[in-house]
PDB file as gemmi writes it, atoms N, CA and C in Angstrom:
CRYST1    1.000    1.000    1.000  90.00  90.00  90.00 P 1                      
ATOM      1  N   MET A   1      54.922 107.546  10.317  1.00  0.00           N  
ATOM      2  CA  MET A   1      54.831 108.499   9.217  1.00  0.00           C  
ATOM      3  C   MET A   1      53.480 109.197   9.243  1.00  0.00           C  
ATOM      4  N   ALA A   2      53.479 110.401   8.789  1.00  0.00           N  
ATOM      5  CA  ALA A   2      52.253 111.196   8.735  1.00  0.00           C  
ATOM      6  C   ALA A   2      51.660 111.156   7.336  1.00  0.00           C  
ATOM      7  N   HIS A   3      50.462 111.643   7.222  1.00  0.00           N  
ATOM      8  CA  HIS A   3      49.846 111.846   5.921  1.00  0.00           C  
ATOM      9  C   HIS A   3      50.180 113.269   5.474  1.00  0.00           C  
ATOM     10  N   ILE A   4      50.099 113.515   4.182  1.00  0.00           N  
ATOM     11  CA  ILE A   4      50.378 114.850   3.648  1.00  0.00           C  
ATOM     12  C   ILE A   4      49.232 115.286   2.743  1.00  0.00           C  
ATOM     13  N   VAL A   5      49.105 116.593   2.584  1.00  0.00           N  
ATOM     14  CA  VAL A   5      48.066 117.171   1.741  1.00  0.00           C  
ATOM     15  C   VAL A   5      48.701 117.721   0.478  1.00  0.00           C  
ATOM     16  N   ASN A   6      48.181 117.304  -0.665  1.00  0.00           N  
ATOM     17  CA  ASN A   6      48.621 117.864  -1.938  1.00  0.00           C  
ATOM     18  C   ASN A   6      47.964 119.238  -2.049  1.00  0.00           C  
ATOM     19  N   GLN A   7      48.753 120.284  -1.879  1.00  0.00           N  
ATOM     20  CA  GLN A   7      48.239 121.650  -1.866  1.00  0.00           C  
ATOM     21  C   GLN A   7      47.634 122.075  -3.200  1.00  0.00           C  
ATOM     22  N   ASP A   8      48.038 121.437  -4.288  1.00  0.00           N  
ATOM     23  CA  ASP A   8      47.506 121.779  -5.602  1.00  0.00           C  
ATOM     24  C   ASP A   8      46.078 121.255  -5.788  1.00  0.00           C  
ATOM     25  N   ILE A   9      45.708 120.246  -5.017  1.00  0.00           N  
ATOM     26  CA  ILE A   9      44.389 119.625  -5.151  1.00  0.00           C  
ATOM     27  C   ILE A   9      43.423 120.068  -4.057  1.00  0.00           C  
ATOM     28  N   CYS A  10      43.916 120.339  -2.869  1.00  0.00           N  
ATOM     29  CA  CYS A  10      43.084 120.666  -1.710  1.00  0.00           C  
ATOM     30  C   CYS A  10      42.162 121.857  -1.986  1.00  0.00           C  
ATOM     31  N   THR A  11      40.879 121.682  -1.659  1.00  0.00           N  
ATOM     32  CA  THR A  11      39.897 122.755  -1.814  1.00  0.00           C  
ATOM     33  C   THR A  11      39.531 123.377  -0.465  1.00  0.00           C  
ATOM     34  N   PHE A  12      40.160 122.936   0.585  1.00  0.00           N  
ATOM     35  CA  PHE A  12      39.918 123.356   1.963  1.00  0.00           C  
ATOM     36  C   PHE A  12      38.439 123.297   2.320  1.00  0.00           C  
ATOM     37  N   CYS A  13      37.873 122.117   2.103  1.00  0.00           N  
ATOM     38  CA  CYS A  13      36.464 121.883   2.444  1.00  0.00           C  
ATOM     39  C   CYS A  13      36.288 121.615   3.936  1.00  0.00           C  
ATOM     40  N   THR A  14      37.366 121.336   4.629  1.00  0.00           N  
ATOM     41  CA  THR A  14      37.463 121.048   6.072  1.00  0.00           C  
ATOM     42  C   THR A  14      36.935 119.672   6.480  1.00  0.00           C  
ATOM     43  N   SER A  15      36.585 118.832   5.545  1.00  0.00           N  
ATOM     44  CA  SER A  15      36.109 117.481   5.879  1.00  0.00           C  
ATOM     45  C   SER A  15      37.156 116.710   6.669  1.00  0.00           C  
ATOM     46  N   CYS A  16      38.402 116.834   6.277  1.00  0.00           N  
ATOM     47  CA  CYS A  16      39.484 116.120   6.955  1.00  0.00           C  
ATOM     48  C   CYS A  16      39.661 116.603   8.393  1.00  0.00           C  
ATOM     49  N   MET A  17      39.504 117.892   8.597  1.00  0.00           N  
ATOM     50  CA  MET A  17      39.662 118.459   9.931  1.00  0.00           C  
ATOM     51  C   MET A  17      38.601 117.918  10.887  1.00  0.00           C  
ATOM     52  N   GLU A  18      37.414 117.698  10.372  1.00  0.00           N  
ATOM     53  CA  GLU A  18      36.297 117.234  11.188  1.00  0.00           C  
ATOM     54  C   GLU A  18      36.474 115.802  11.662  1.00  0.00           C  
ATOM     55  N   VAL A  19      37.200 114.982  10.918  1.00  0.00           N  
ATOM     56  CA  VAL A  19      37.344 113.569  11.299  1.00  0.00           C  
ATOM     57  C   VAL A  19      38.671 113.234  11.976  1.00  0.00           C  
ATOM     58  N   CYS A  20      39.609 114.143  11.997  1.00  0.00           N  
ATOM     59  CA  CYS A  20      40.910 113.859  12.614  1.00  0.00           C  
ATOM     60  C   CYS A  20      40.758 113.686  14.130  1.00  0.00           C  
ATOM     61  N   PRO A  21      41.091 112.504  14.655  1.00  0.00           N  
ATOM     62  CA  PRO A  21      40.890 112.243  16.088  1.00  0.00           C  
ATOM     63  C   PRO A  21      41.876 112.955  17.005  1.00  0.00           C  
ATOM     64  N   VAL A  22      42.959 113.503  16.450  1.00  0.00           N  
ATOM     65  CA  VAL A  22      43.964 114.163  17.283  1.00  0.00           C  
ATOM     66  C   VAL A  22      44.159 115.631  16.916  1.00  0.00           C  
ATOM     67  N   SER A  23      43.285 116.175  16.090  1.00  0.00           N  
ATOM     68  CA  SER A  23      43.343 117.586  15.671  1.00  0.00           C  
ATOM     69  C   SER A  23      44.704 117.968  15.084  1.00  0.00           C  
ATOM     70  N   ALA A  24      45.209 117.120  14.205  1.00  0.00           N  
ATOM     71  CA  ALA A  24      46.513 117.362  13.593  1.00  0.00           C  
ATOM     72  C   ALA A  24      46.427 118.238  12.343  1.00  0.00           C  
ATOM     73  N   ILE A  25      45.211 118.577  11.924  1.00  0.00           N  
ATOM     74  CA  ILE A  25      45.028 119.311  10.680  1.00  0.00           C  
ATOM     75  C   ILE A  25      44.576 120.734  10.968  1.00  0.00           C  
ATOM     76  N   SER A  26      45.245 121.681  10.332  1.00  0.00           N  
ATOM     77  CA  SER A  26      44.889 123.082  10.480  1.00  0.00           C  
ATOM     78  C   SER A  26      44.937 123.765   9.117  1.00  0.00           C  
ATOM     79  N   GLU A  27      44.642 125.048   9.116  1.00  0.00           N  
ATOM     80  CA  GLU A  27      44.643 125.834   7.883  1.00  0.00           C  
ATOM     81  C   GLU A  27      45.971 126.547   7.716  1.00  0.00           C  
ATOM     82  N   LYS A  28      46.473 126.534   6.504  1.00  0.00           N  
ATOM     83  CA  LYS A  28      47.704 127.249   6.187  1.00  0.00           C  
ATOM     84  C   LYS A  28      47.583 127.698   4.733  1.00  0.00           C  
ATOM     85  N   ASN A  29      47.538 128.993   4.515  1.00  0.00           N  
ATOM     86  CA  ASN A  29      47.404 129.568   3.174  1.00  0.00           C  
ATOM     87  C   ASN A  29      46.151 129.069   2.454  1.00  0.00           C  
ATOM     88  N   ASP A  30      45.030 129.029   3.182  1.00  0.00           N  
ATOM     89  CA  ASP A  30      43.734 128.595   2.638  1.00  0.00           C  
ATOM     90  C   ASP A  30      43.725 127.148   2.158  1.00  0.00           C  
ATOM     91  N   LYS A  31      44.548 126.313   2.741  1.00  0.00           N  
ATOM     92  CA  LYS A  31      44.603 124.885   2.431  1.00  0.00           C  
ATOM     93  C   LYS A  31      44.747 124.120   3.745  1.00  0.00           C  
ATOM     94  N   ALA A  32      44.412 122.838   3.718  1.00  0.00           N  
ATOM     95  CA  ALA A  32      44.608 122.001   4.899  1.00  0.00           C  
ATOM     96  C   ALA A  32      46.093 121.667   5.028  1.00  0.00           C  
ATOM     97  N   TRP A  33      46.554 121.580   6.250  1.00  0.00           N  
ATOM     98  CA  TRP A  33      47.950 121.254   6.532  1.00  0.00           C  
ATOM     99  C   TRP A  33      47.981 120.285   7.704  1.00  0.00           C  
ATOM    100  N   ILE A  34      48.735 119.208   7.571  1.00  0.00           N  
ATOM    101  CA  ILE A  34      48.818 118.182   8.615  1.00  0.00           C  
ATOM    102  C   ILE A  34      50.141 118.304   9.358  1.00  0.00           C  
ATOM    103  N   ASP A  35      50.058 118.446  10.662  1.00  0.00           N  
ATOM    104  CA  ASP A  35      51.244 118.534  11.513  1.00  0.00           C  
ATOM    105  C   ASP A  35      51.776 117.119  11.743  1.00  0.00           C  
ATOM    106  N   ALA A  36      52.910 116.813  11.169  1.00  0.00           N  
ATOM    107  CA  ALA A  36      53.498 115.473  11.243  1.00  0.00           C  
ATOM    108  C   ALA A  36      53.831 115.049  12.673  1.00  0.00           C  
ATOM    109  N   ASP A  37      54.060 116.008  13.553  1.00  0.00           N  
ATOM    110  CA  ASP A  37      54.384 115.686  14.940  1.00  0.00           C  
ATOM    111  C   ASP A  37      53.154 115.240  15.727  1.00  0.00           C  
ATOM    112  N   ILE A  38      51.972 115.597  15.248  1.00  0.00           N  
ATOM    113  CA  ILE A  38      50.728 115.243  15.927  1.00  0.00           C  
ATOM    114  C   ILE A  38      50.026 114.066  15.251  1.00  0.00           C  
ATOM    115  N   CYS A  39      50.135 113.968  13.943  1.00  0.00           N  
ATOM    116  CA  CYS A  39      49.455 112.939  13.153  1.00  0.00           C  
ATOM    117  C   CYS A  39      49.798 111.532  13.656  1.00  0.00           C  
ATOM    118  N   ILE A  40      48.753 110.705  13.830  1.00  0.00           N  
ATOM    119  CA  ILE A  40      48.960 109.320  14.279  1.00  0.00           C  
ATOM    120  C   ILE A  40      48.833 108.336  13.115  1.00  0.00           C  
ATOM    121  N   ASP A  41      48.744 108.840  11.903  1.00  0.00           N  
ATOM    122  CA  ASP A  41      48.728 108.022  10.695  1.00  0.00           C  
ATOM    123  C   ASP A  41      47.549 107.047  10.651  1.00  0.00           C  
ATOM    124  N   CYS A  42      46.397 107.499  11.104  1.00  0.00           N  
ATOM    125  CA  CYS A  42      45.226 106.615  11.115  1.00  0.00           C  
ATOM    126  C   CYS A  42      44.553 106.525   9.749  1.00  0.00           C  
ATOM    127  N   GLY A  43      44.715 107.557   8.907  1.00  0.00           N  
ATOM    128  CA  GLY A  43      44.145 107.541   7.568  1.00  0.00           C  
ATOM    129  C   GLY A  43      42.713 108.031   7.464  1.00  0.00           C  
ATOM    130  N   ALA A  44      42.114 108.446   8.572  1.00  0.00           N  
ATOM    131  CA  ALA A  44      40.726 108.929   8.541  1.00  0.00           C  
ATOM    132  C   ALA A  44      40.574 110.123   7.606  1.00  0.00           C  
ATOM    133  N   CYS A  45      41.549 110.991   7.603  1.00  0.00           N  
ATOM    134  CA  CYS A  45      41.481 112.186   6.755  1.00  0.00           C  
ATOM    135  C   CYS A  45      41.500 111.826   5.270  1.00  0.00           C  
ATOM    136  N   ALA A  46      42.344 110.886   4.907  1.00  0.00           N  
ATOM    137  CA  ALA A  46      42.454 110.474   3.504  1.00  0.00           C  
ATOM    138  C   ALA A  46      41.165 109.815   3.024  1.00  0.00           C  
ATOM    139  N   GLU A  47      40.547 109.037   3.898  1.00  0.00           N  
ATOM    140  CA  GLU A  47      39.285 108.383   3.544  1.00  0.00           C  
ATOM    141  C   GLU A  47      38.168 109.402   3.353  1.00  0.00           C  
ATOM    142  N   GLU A  48      38.207 110.483   4.103  1.00  0.00           N  
ATOM    143  CA  GLU A  48      37.147 111.492   4.076  1.00  0.00           C  
ATOM    144  C   GLU A  48      37.310 112.522   2.958  1.00  0.00           C  
ATOM    145  N   CYS A  49      38.522 112.733   2.491  1.00  0.00           N  
ATOM    146  CA  CYS A  49      38.797 113.781   1.502  1.00  0.00           C  
ATOM    147  C   CYS A  49      38.067 113.527   0.177  1.00  0.00           C  
ATOM    148  N   PRO A  50      37.164 114.433  -0.224  1.00  0.00           N  
ATOM    149  CA  PRO A  50      36.378 114.221  -1.436  1.00  0.00           C  
ATOM    150  C   PRO A  50      37.177 114.383  -2.739  1.00  0.00           C  
ATOM    151  N   VAL A  51      38.337 115.045  -2.659  1.00  0.00           N  
ATOM    152  CA  VAL A  51      39.135 115.261  -3.875  1.00  0.00           C  
ATOM    153  C   VAL A  51      40.424 114.436  -3.871  1.00  0.00           C  
ATOM    154  N   GLU A  52      40.545 113.544  -2.894  1.00  0.00           N  
ATOM    155  CA  GLU A  52      41.716 112.655  -2.766  1.00  0.00           C  
ATOM    156  C   GLU A  52      43.041 113.419  -2.736  1.00  0.00           C  
ATOM    157  N   ALA A  53      43.058 114.508  -1.954  1.00  0.00           N  
ATOM    158  CA  ALA A  53      44.254 115.335  -1.842  1.00  0.00           C  
ATOM    159  C   ALA A  53      45.195 114.864  -0.739  1.00  0.00           C  
ATOM    160  N   ILE A  54      44.795 113.868   0.050  1.00  0.00           N  
ATOM    161  CA  ILE A  54      45.598 113.425   1.188  1.00  0.00           C  
ATOM    162  C   ILE A  54      46.092 112.018   0.948  1.00  0.00           C  
ATOM    163  N   SER A  55      47.384 111.814   1.214  1.00  0.00           N  
ATOM    164  CA  SER A  55      47.996 110.504   1.017  1.00  0.00           C  
ATOM    165  C   SER A  55      49.081 110.268   2.070  1.00  0.00           C  
ATOM    166  N   PRO A  56      49.464 109.001   2.256  1.00  0.00           N  
ATOM    167  CA  PRO A  56      50.559 108.731   3.196  1.00  0.00           C  
ATOM    168  C   PRO A  56      51.856 109.374   2.718  1.00  0.00           C  
ATOM    169  N   GLU A  57      52.649 109.854   3.655  1.00  0.00           N  
ATOM    170  CA  GLU A  57      53.939 110.434   3.310  1.00  0.00           C  
ATOM    171  C   GLU A  57      54.878 109.330   2.840  1.00  0.00           C  
ATOM    172  N   ASP A  58      55.633 109.590   1.799  1.00  0.00           N  
ATOM    173  CA  ASP A  58      56.576 108.585   1.269  1.00  0.00           C  
ATOM    174  C   ASP A  58      57.778 108.430   2.150  1.00  0.00           C  
TER     175      ASP A  58                                                      
END                                                                             
């Protein structure tokens, strides 16, 4: 499973993009977006997010 970004909370600070080891995070409509096909579910992005906008996909 991949992590997901809550678009209502994301401030697009790019902190998550900087720590993603597989470059699964990109910009989409001025928000961070995680490509589920690339994400390895390591959780580094969620730990780094200052506004807690990233969580595991249900």
